[in-house]
Amino acid sequence: MSVIVIQTFELKQDKFPDGIKNLRLIQNFRNEHYDHRVELLSPISGEDHTYALVSTYEGLAEMELQNKKMFEDEEYKELVGEFFLENIVQGSMYTQLYRTMTGLSKESEKDKGKK
């Protein structure tokens, strides 16, 4: 069962180009160095400067393992530190965790037909 982490945040308007560059660096670094997938989402509607990072892990244990590795990595901590301190509006980050739901098994399909 996959775990999906969605982190939304507002970029500072005066730091917009730097924020986008930093986000792309974070995305590329994580995709190249860790066992999960990271996508960067830009707004189509709503708040103009609210962006999101979507990370997909193979489960909760994998998420914990990858996060441990990331925050022991000095190069990654430098990228993230710059992002948090210089490019986003303080207090604007919101994190949600989701897990994928399994499909119906063949047995469940049969049970449905009996009712």
Tab-separated table of N, CA and C in Angstrom:
chain	number	residue	atom	x	y	z
A	1	MET	N	0.847	-1.167	0.000
A	1	MET	CA	0.000	0.000	0.000
A	1	MET	C	0.899	1.237	0.000
A	2	SER	N	0.772	2.058	-1.013
A	2	SER	CA	1.601	3.258	-1.130
A	2	SER	C	1.137	4.340	-0.162
A	3	VAL	N	2.084	5.169	0.253
A	3	VAL	CA	1.794	6.347	1.074
A	3	VAL	C	2.140	7.577	0.243
A	4	ILE	N	1.209	8.512	0.202
A	4	ILE	CA	1.402	9.741	-0.565
A	4	ILE	C	1.384	10.910	0.411
A	5	VAL	N	2.430	11.723	0.352
A	5	VAL	CA	2.560	12.894	1.223
A	5	VAL	C	2.419	14.136	0.351
A	6	ILE	N	1.461	14.989	0.715
A	6	ILE	CA	1.239	16.239	-0.008
A	6	ILE	C	1.574	17.389	0.928
A	7	GLN	N	2.535	18.209	0.510
A	7	GLN	CA	2.942	19.370	1.306
A	7	GLN	C	2.673	20.625	0.476
A	8	THR	N	1.757	21.448	0.950
A	8	THR	CA	1.489	22.715	0.275
A	8	THR	C	2.141	23.837	1.067
A	9	PHE	N	2.508	24.894	0.364
A	9	PHE	CA	3.194	26.021	0.995
A	9	PHE	C	3.091	27.214	0.062
A	10	GLU	N	3.277	28.378	0.637
A	10	GLU	CA	3.241	29.615	-0.142
A	10	GLU	C	4.657	30.146	-0.322
A	11	LEU	N	5.015	30.398	-1.575
A	11	LEU	CA	6.324	30.990	-1.859
A	11	LEU	C	6.271	32.495	-1.617
A	12	LYS	N	7.339	33.036	-1.072
A	12	LYS	CA	7.433	34.488	-0.901
A	12	LYS	C	7.492	35.131	-2.284
A	13	GLN	N	6.697	36.172	-2.491
A	13	GLN	CA	6.644	36.802	-3.808
A	13	GLN	C	7.980	37.401	-4.208
A	14	ASP	N	8.691	37.992	-3.247
A	14	ASP	CA	9.971	38.618	-3.579
A	14	ASP	C	11.096	37.591	-3.770
A	15	LYS	N	10.831	36.320	-3.445
A	15	LYS	CA	11.820	35.255	-3.596
A	15	LYS	C	11.356	34.207	-4.607
A	16	PHE	N	10.370	34.562	-5.418
A	16	PHE	CA	9.737	33.590	-6.309
A	16	PHE	C	10.724	32.844	-7.215
A	17	PRO	N	11.578	33.534	-7.997
A	17	PRO	CA	12.507	32.787	-8.875
A	17	PRO	C	13.442	31.866	-8.086
A	18	ASP	N	13.947	32.364	-6.949
A	18	ASP	CA	14.832	31.547	-6.116
A	18	ASP	C	14.078	30.354	-5.535
A	19	GLY	N	12.836	30.566	-5.133
A	19	GLY	CA	12.022	29.500	-4.559
A	19	GLY	C	11.768	28.392	-5.557
A	20	ILE	N	11.412	28.754	-6.786
A	20	ILE	CA	11.165	27.753	-7.831
A	20	ILE	C	12.446	26.969	-8.133
A	21	LYS	N	13.561	27.678	-8.236
A	21	LYS	CA	14.835	27.002	-8.498
A	21	LYS	C	15.161	26.030	-7.369
A	22	ASN	N	14.991	26.470	-6.141
A	22	ASN	CA	15.284	25.639	-4.978
A	22	ASN	C	14.363	24.414	-4.942
A	23	LEU	N	13.090	24.607	-5.272
A	23	LEU	CA	12.154	23.479	-5.319
A	23	LEU	C	12.582	22.439	-6.353
A	24	ARG	N	12.992	22.902	-7.497
A	24	ARG	CA	13.436	21.968	-8.550
A	24	ARG	C	14.696	21.222	-8.127
A	25	LEU	N	15.591	21.913	-7.433
A	25	LEU	CA	16.794	21.251	-6.924
A	25	LEU	C	16.433	20.176	-5.902
A	26	ILE	N	15.501	20.498	-5.005
A	26	ILE	CA	15.049	19.532	-4.001
A	26	ILE	C	14.406	18.329	-4.694
A	27	GLN	N	13.527	18.600	-5.646
A	27	GLN	CA	12.851	17.527	-6.377
A	27	GLN	C	13.872	16.615	-7.061
A	28	ASN	N	14.788	17.194	-7.817
A	28	ASN	CA	15.796	16.398	-8.523
A	28	ASN	C	16.679	15.609	-7.561
A	29	PHE	N	17.096	16.248	-6.490
A	29	PHE	CA	17.973	15.585	-5.522
A	29	PHE	C	17.276	14.376	-4.916
A	30	ARG	N	16.044	14.562	-4.482
A	30	ARG	CA	15.315	13.449	-3.859
A	30	ARG	C	15.042	12.324	-4.854
A	31	ASN	N	14.663	12.668	-6.074
A	31	ASN	CA	14.389	11.638	-7.080
A	31	ASN	C	15.648	10.856	-7.454
A	32	GLU	N	16.799	11.503	-7.426
A	32	GLU	CA	18.049	10.851	-7.806
A	32	GLU	C	18.699	10.069	-6.665
A	33	HIS	N	18.491	10.496	-5.412
A	33	HIS	CA	19.223	9.911	-4.299
A	33	HIS	C	18.406	9.017	-3.369
A	34	TYR	N	17.090	9.037	-3.469
A	34	TYR	CA	16.265	8.290	-2.518
A	34	TYR	C	15.235	7.442	-3.239
A	35	ASP	N	14.711	6.449	-2.512
A	35	ASP	CA	13.772	5.488	-3.086
A	35	ASP	C	12.317	5.929	-2.916
A	36	HIS	N	11.991	7.052	-3.474
A	36	HIS	CA	10.611	7.505	-3.563
A	36	HIS	C	10.517	8.498	-4.707
A	37	ARG	N	9.323	8.826	-5.101
A	37	ARG	CA	9.104	9.733	-6.231
A	37	ARG	C	8.542	11.051	-5.720
A	38	VAL	N	9.098	12.167	-6.222
A	38	VAL	CA	8.654	13.497	-5.824
A	38	VAL	C	8.211	14.269	-7.062
A	39	GLU	N	7.033	14.857	-6.981
A	39	GLU	CA	6.516	15.707	-8.051
A	39	GLU	C	6.292	17.108	-7.479
A	40	LEU	N	6.510	18.097	-8.292
A	40	LEU	CA	6.268	19.493	-7.928
A	40	LEU	C	5.004	19.939	-8.659
A	41	LEU	N	4.037	20.460	-7.916
A	41	LEU	CA	2.781	20.920	-8.508
A	41	LEU	C	2.700	22.441	-8.445
A	42	SER	N	2.309	23.045	-9.559
A	42	SER	CA	2.100	24.498	-9.594
A	42	SER	C	0.603	24.760	-9.696
A	43	PRO	N	0.155	25.894	-9.189
A	43	PRO	CA	-1.284	26.166	-9.156
A	43	PRO	C	-1.864	26.494	-10.534
A	44	ILE	N	-3.062	26.003	-10.757
A	44	ILE	CA	-3.838	26.391	-11.937
A	44	ILE	C	-4.947	27.329	-11.484
A	45	SER	N	-5.493	27.058	-10.310
A	45	SER	CA	-6.520	27.923	-9.736
A	45	SER	C	-6.192	28.118	-8.255
A	46	GLY	N	-6.856	29.037	-7.624
A	46	GLY	CA	-6.615	29.294	-6.199
A	46	GLY	C	-5.491	30.286	-5.996
A	47	GLU	N	-4.809	30.135	-4.889
A	47	GLU	CA	-3.722	31.038	-4.515
A	47	GLU	C	-2.564	30.935	-5.507
A	48	ASP	N	-2.156	32.068	-6.083
A	48	ASP	CA	-1.111	32.087	-7.109
A	48	ASP	C	0.249	31.592	-6.637
A	49	HIS	N	0.567	31.815	-5.391
A	49	HIS	CA	1.901	31.463	-4.906
A	49	HIS	C	1.881	30.244	-3.997
A	50	THR	N	0.814	29.431	-4.063
A	50	THR	CA	0.754	28.209	-3.276
A	50	THR	C	1.120	27.037	-4.173
A	51	TYR	N	2.195	26.374	-3.823
A	51	TYR	CA	2.726	25.241	-4.578
A	51	TYR	C	2.662	23.994	-3.710
A	52	ALA	N	2.952	22.844	-4.301
A	52	ALA	CA	2.910	21.596	-3.540
A	52	ALA	C	4.010	20.647	-3.989
A	53	LEU	N	4.513	19.899	-3.025
A	53	LEU	CA	5.384	18.761	-3.286
A	53	LEU	C	4.570	17.512	-2.972
A	54	VAL	N	4.546	16.564	-3.891
A	54	VAL	CA	3.842	15.300	-3.687
A	54	VAL	C	4.891	14.195	-3.729
A	55	SER	N	4.999	13.472	-2.627
A	55	SER	CA	5.977	12.389	-2.511
A	55	SER	C	5.235	11.070	-2.383
A	56	THR	N	5.678	10.069	-3.142
A	56	THR	CA	5.045	8.757	-3.100
A	56	THR	C	6.055	7.730	-2.609
A	57	TYR	N	5.669	7.025	-1.544
A	57	TYR	CA	6.508	6.001	-0.918
A	57	TYR	C	5.816	4.648	-1.043
A	58	GLU	N	6.555	3.576	-0.886
A	58	GLU	CA	5.993	2.222	-0.982
A	58	GLU	C	5.339	1.751	0.311
A	59	GLY	N	5.208	2.600	1.295
A	59	GLY	CA	4.556	2.250	2.555
A	59	GLY	C	5.061	3.159	3.664
A	60	LEU	N	4.440	3.040	4.844
A	60	LEU	CA	4.826	3.879	5.986
A	60	LEU	C	6.263	3.617	6.432
A	61	ALA	N	6.638	2.357	6.490
A	61	ALA	CA	8.006	2.031	6.920
A	61	ALA	C	9.027	2.617	5.949
A	62	GLU	N	8.738	2.529	4.654
A	62	GLU	CA	9.647	3.093	3.651
A	62	GLU	C	9.720	4.610	3.780
A	63	MET	N	8.600	5.247	4.066
A	63	MET	CA	8.584	6.700	4.259
A	63	MET	C	9.486	7.075	5.433
A	64	GLU	N	9.357	6.350	6.533
A	64	GLU	CA	10.184	6.624	7.712
A	64	GLU	C	11.663	6.421	7.403
A	65	LEU	N	11.992	5.354	6.699
A	65	LEU	CA	13.383	5.067	6.349
A	65	LEU	C	13.958	6.159	5.440
A	66	GLN	N	13.214	6.547	4.421
A	66	GLN	CA	13.695	7.570	3.495
A	66	GLN	C	13.848	8.919	4.197
A	67	ASN	N	12.897	9.282	5.066
A	67	ASN	CA	13.007	10.540	5.807
A	67	ASN	C	14.223	10.535	6.721
A	68	LYS	N	14.495	9.403	7.357
A	68	LYS	CA	15.686	9.287	8.214
A	68	LYS	C	16.946	9.522	7.383
A	69	LYS	N	17.027	8.877	6.212
A	69	LYS	CA	18.185	9.045	5.337
A	69	LYS	C	18.345	10.500	4.894
A	70	MET	N	17.219	11.131	4.520
A	70	MET	CA	17.288	12.517	4.033
A	70	MET	C	17.809	13.456	5.100
A	71	PHE	N	17.322	13.295	6.322
A	71	PHE	CA	17.706	14.253	7.353
A	71	PHE	C	19.025	13.914	8.034
A	72	GLU	N	19.683	12.860	7.555
A	72	GLU	CA	21.065	12.585	7.944
A	72	GLU	C	22.029	13.042	6.858
A	73	ASP	N	21.494	13.478	5.728
A	73	ASP	CA	22.273	13.885	4.561
A	73	ASP	C	22.510	15.399	4.612
A	74	GLU	N	23.761	15.795	4.803
A	74	GLU	CA	24.086	17.223	4.955
A	74	GLU	C	23.729	18.040	3.713
A	75	GLU	N	23.945	17.478	2.529
A	75	GLU	CA	23.642	18.194	1.292
A	75	GLU	C	22.128	18.462	1.182
A	76	TYR	N	21.325	17.463	1.534
A	76	TYR	CA	19.874	17.637	1.490
A	76	TYR	C	19.421	18.651	2.541
A	77	LYS	N	19.981	18.573	3.736
A	77	LYS	CA	19.590	19.515	4.799
A	77	LYS	C	19.892	20.951	4.395
A	78	GLU	N	20.980	21.146	3.650
A	78	GLU	CA	21.307	22.483	3.154
A	78	GLU	C	20.240	23.003	2.187
A	79	LEU	N	19.829	22.152	1.249
A	79	LEU	CA	18.781	22.530	0.286
A	79	LEU	C	17.472	22.870	0.993
A	80	VAL	N	17.068	22.012	1.909
A	80	VAL	CA	15.803	22.199	2.612
A	80	VAL	C	15.869	23.401	3.545
A	81	GLY	N	16.992	23.570	4.211
A	81	GLY	CA	17.139	24.708	5.117
A	81	GLY	C	16.985	26.024	4.385
A	82	GLU	N	17.619	26.149	3.233
A	82	GLU	CA	17.495	27.363	2.429
A	82	GLU	C	16.042	27.578	2.018
A	83	PHE	N	15.395	26.502	1.603
A	83	PHE	CA	14.006	26.587	1.160
A	83	PHE	C	13.109	27.093	2.291
A	84	PHE	N	13.193	26.466	3.462
A	84	PHE	CA	12.334	26.850	4.581
A	84	PHE	C	12.626	28.249	5.099
A	85	LEU	N	13.878	28.583	5.204
A	85	LEU	CA	14.241	29.859	5.817
A	85	LEU	C	14.107	31.054	4.883
A	86	GLU	N	14.341	30.839	3.591
A	86	GLU	CA	14.410	31.982	2.696
A	86	GLU	C	13.292	32.082	1.671
A	87	ASN	N	12.626	30.969	1.340
A	87	ASN	CA	11.739	31.003	0.184
A	87	ASN	C	10.248	30.813	0.451
A	88	ILE	N	9.862	30.338	1.623
A	88	ILE	CA	8.430	30.173	1.867
A	88	ILE	C	7.964	31.079	3.003
A	89	VAL	N	6.687	31.374	2.962
A	89	VAL	CA	6.082	32.198	3.996
A	89	VAL	C	5.987	31.351	5.265
A	90	GLN	N	6.502	31.885	6.355
A	90	GLN	CA	6.499	31.155	7.621
A	90	GLN	C	5.071	30.774	8.011
A	91	GLY	N	4.900	29.542	8.411
A	91	GLY	CA	3.594	29.061	8.850
A	91	GLY	C	2.654	28.654	7.722
A	92	SER	N	3.123	28.690	6.475
A	92	SER	CA	2.232	28.381	5.357
A	92	SER	C	2.266	26.909	4.940
A	93	MET	N	3.198	26.123	5.485
A	93	MET	CA	3.286	24.727	5.058
A	93	MET	C	2.221	23.892	5.745
A	94	TYR	N	1.560	23.067	4.937
A	94	TYR	CA	0.519	22.164	5.418
A	94	TYR	C	0.806	20.793	4.826
A	95	THR	N	0.881	19.770	5.672
A	95	THR	CA	1.237	18.427	5.226
A	95	THR	C	0.078	17.470	5.467
A	96	GLN	N	-0.230	16.682	4.444
A	96	GLN	CA	-1.253	15.645	4.547
A	96	GLN	C	-0.657	14.328	4.078
A	97	LEU	N	-1.013	13.229	4.760
A	97	LEU	CA	-0.585	11.896	4.369
A	97	LEU	C	-1.807	11.096	3.952
A	98	TYR	N	-1.671	10.398	2.850
A	98	TYR	CA	-2.726	9.519	2.343
A	98	TYR	C	-2.121	8.161	2.071
A	99	ARG	N	-2.953	7.132	2.107
A	99	ARG	CA	-2.506	5.816	1.663
A	99	ARG	C	-3.460	5.339	0.587
A	100	THR	N	-2.915	4.584	-0.333
A	100	THR	CA	-3.771	4.068	-1.398
A	100	THR	C	-4.645	2.968	-0.823
A	101	MET	N	-5.805	2.813	-1.416
A	101	MET	CA	-6.736	1.766	-0.990
A	101	MET	C	-6.592	0.578	-1.933
A	102	THR	N	-6.705	-0.599	-1.382
A	102	THR	CA	-6.617	-1.796	-2.209
A	102	THR	C	-7.927	-1.984	-2.967
A	103	GLY	N	-7.836	-2.630	-4.102
A	103	GLY	CA	-9.025	-2.923	-4.892
A	103	GLY	C	-9.786	-4.095	-4.295
A	104	LEU	N	-10.938	-4.384	-4.846
A	104	LEU	CA	-11.727	-5.519	-4.390
A	104	LEU	C	-11.085	-6.818	-4.858
A	105	SER	N	-11.070	-7.790	-3.986
A	105	SER	CA	-10.566	-9.102	-4.371
A	105	SER	C	-11.656	-9.849	-5.123
A	106	LYS	N	-11.298	-10.941	-5.759
A	106	LYS	CA	-12.282	-11.771	-6.479
A	106	LYS	C	-13.358	-12.268	-5.519
A	107	GLU	N	-12.980	-12.593	-4.281
A	107	GLU	CA	-13.942	-13.075	-3.286
A	107	GLU	C	-14.958	-11.987	-2.944
A	108	SER	N	-14.494	-10.757	-2.809
A	108	SER	CA	-15.398	-9.639	-2.512
A	108	SER	C	-16.387	-9.441	-3.638
A	109	GLU	N	-15.930	-9.615	-4.860
A	109	GLU	CA	-16.802	-9.474	-6.038
A	109	GLU	C	-17.896	-10.541	-5.988
A	110	LYS	N	-17.519	-11.785	-5.621
A	110	LYS	CA	-18.496	-12.875	-5.539
A	110	LYS	C	-19.526	-12.608	-4.456
A	111	ASP	N	-19.038	-12.112	-3.262
A	111	ASP	CA	-19.935	-11.811	-2.159
A	111	ASP	C	-20.955	-10.748	-2.547
A	112	LYS	N	-20.541	-9.802	-3.320
A	112	LYS	CA	-21.420	-8.704	-3.755
A	112	LYS	C	-22.595	-9.261	-4.566
A	113	GLY	N	-22.313	-10.248	-5.377
A	113	GLY	CA	-23.348	-10.840	-6.216
A	113	GLY	C	-24.364	-11.644	-5.421
A	114	LYS	N	-24.021	-12.109	-4.221
A	114	LYS	CA	-24.922	-12.925	-3.386
A	114	LYS	C	-25.969	-12.091	-2.669
A	115	LYS	N	-25.747	-10.803	-2.517
A	115	LYS	CA	-26.660	-9.962	-1.727
A	115	LYS	C	-27.849	-9.522	-2.504
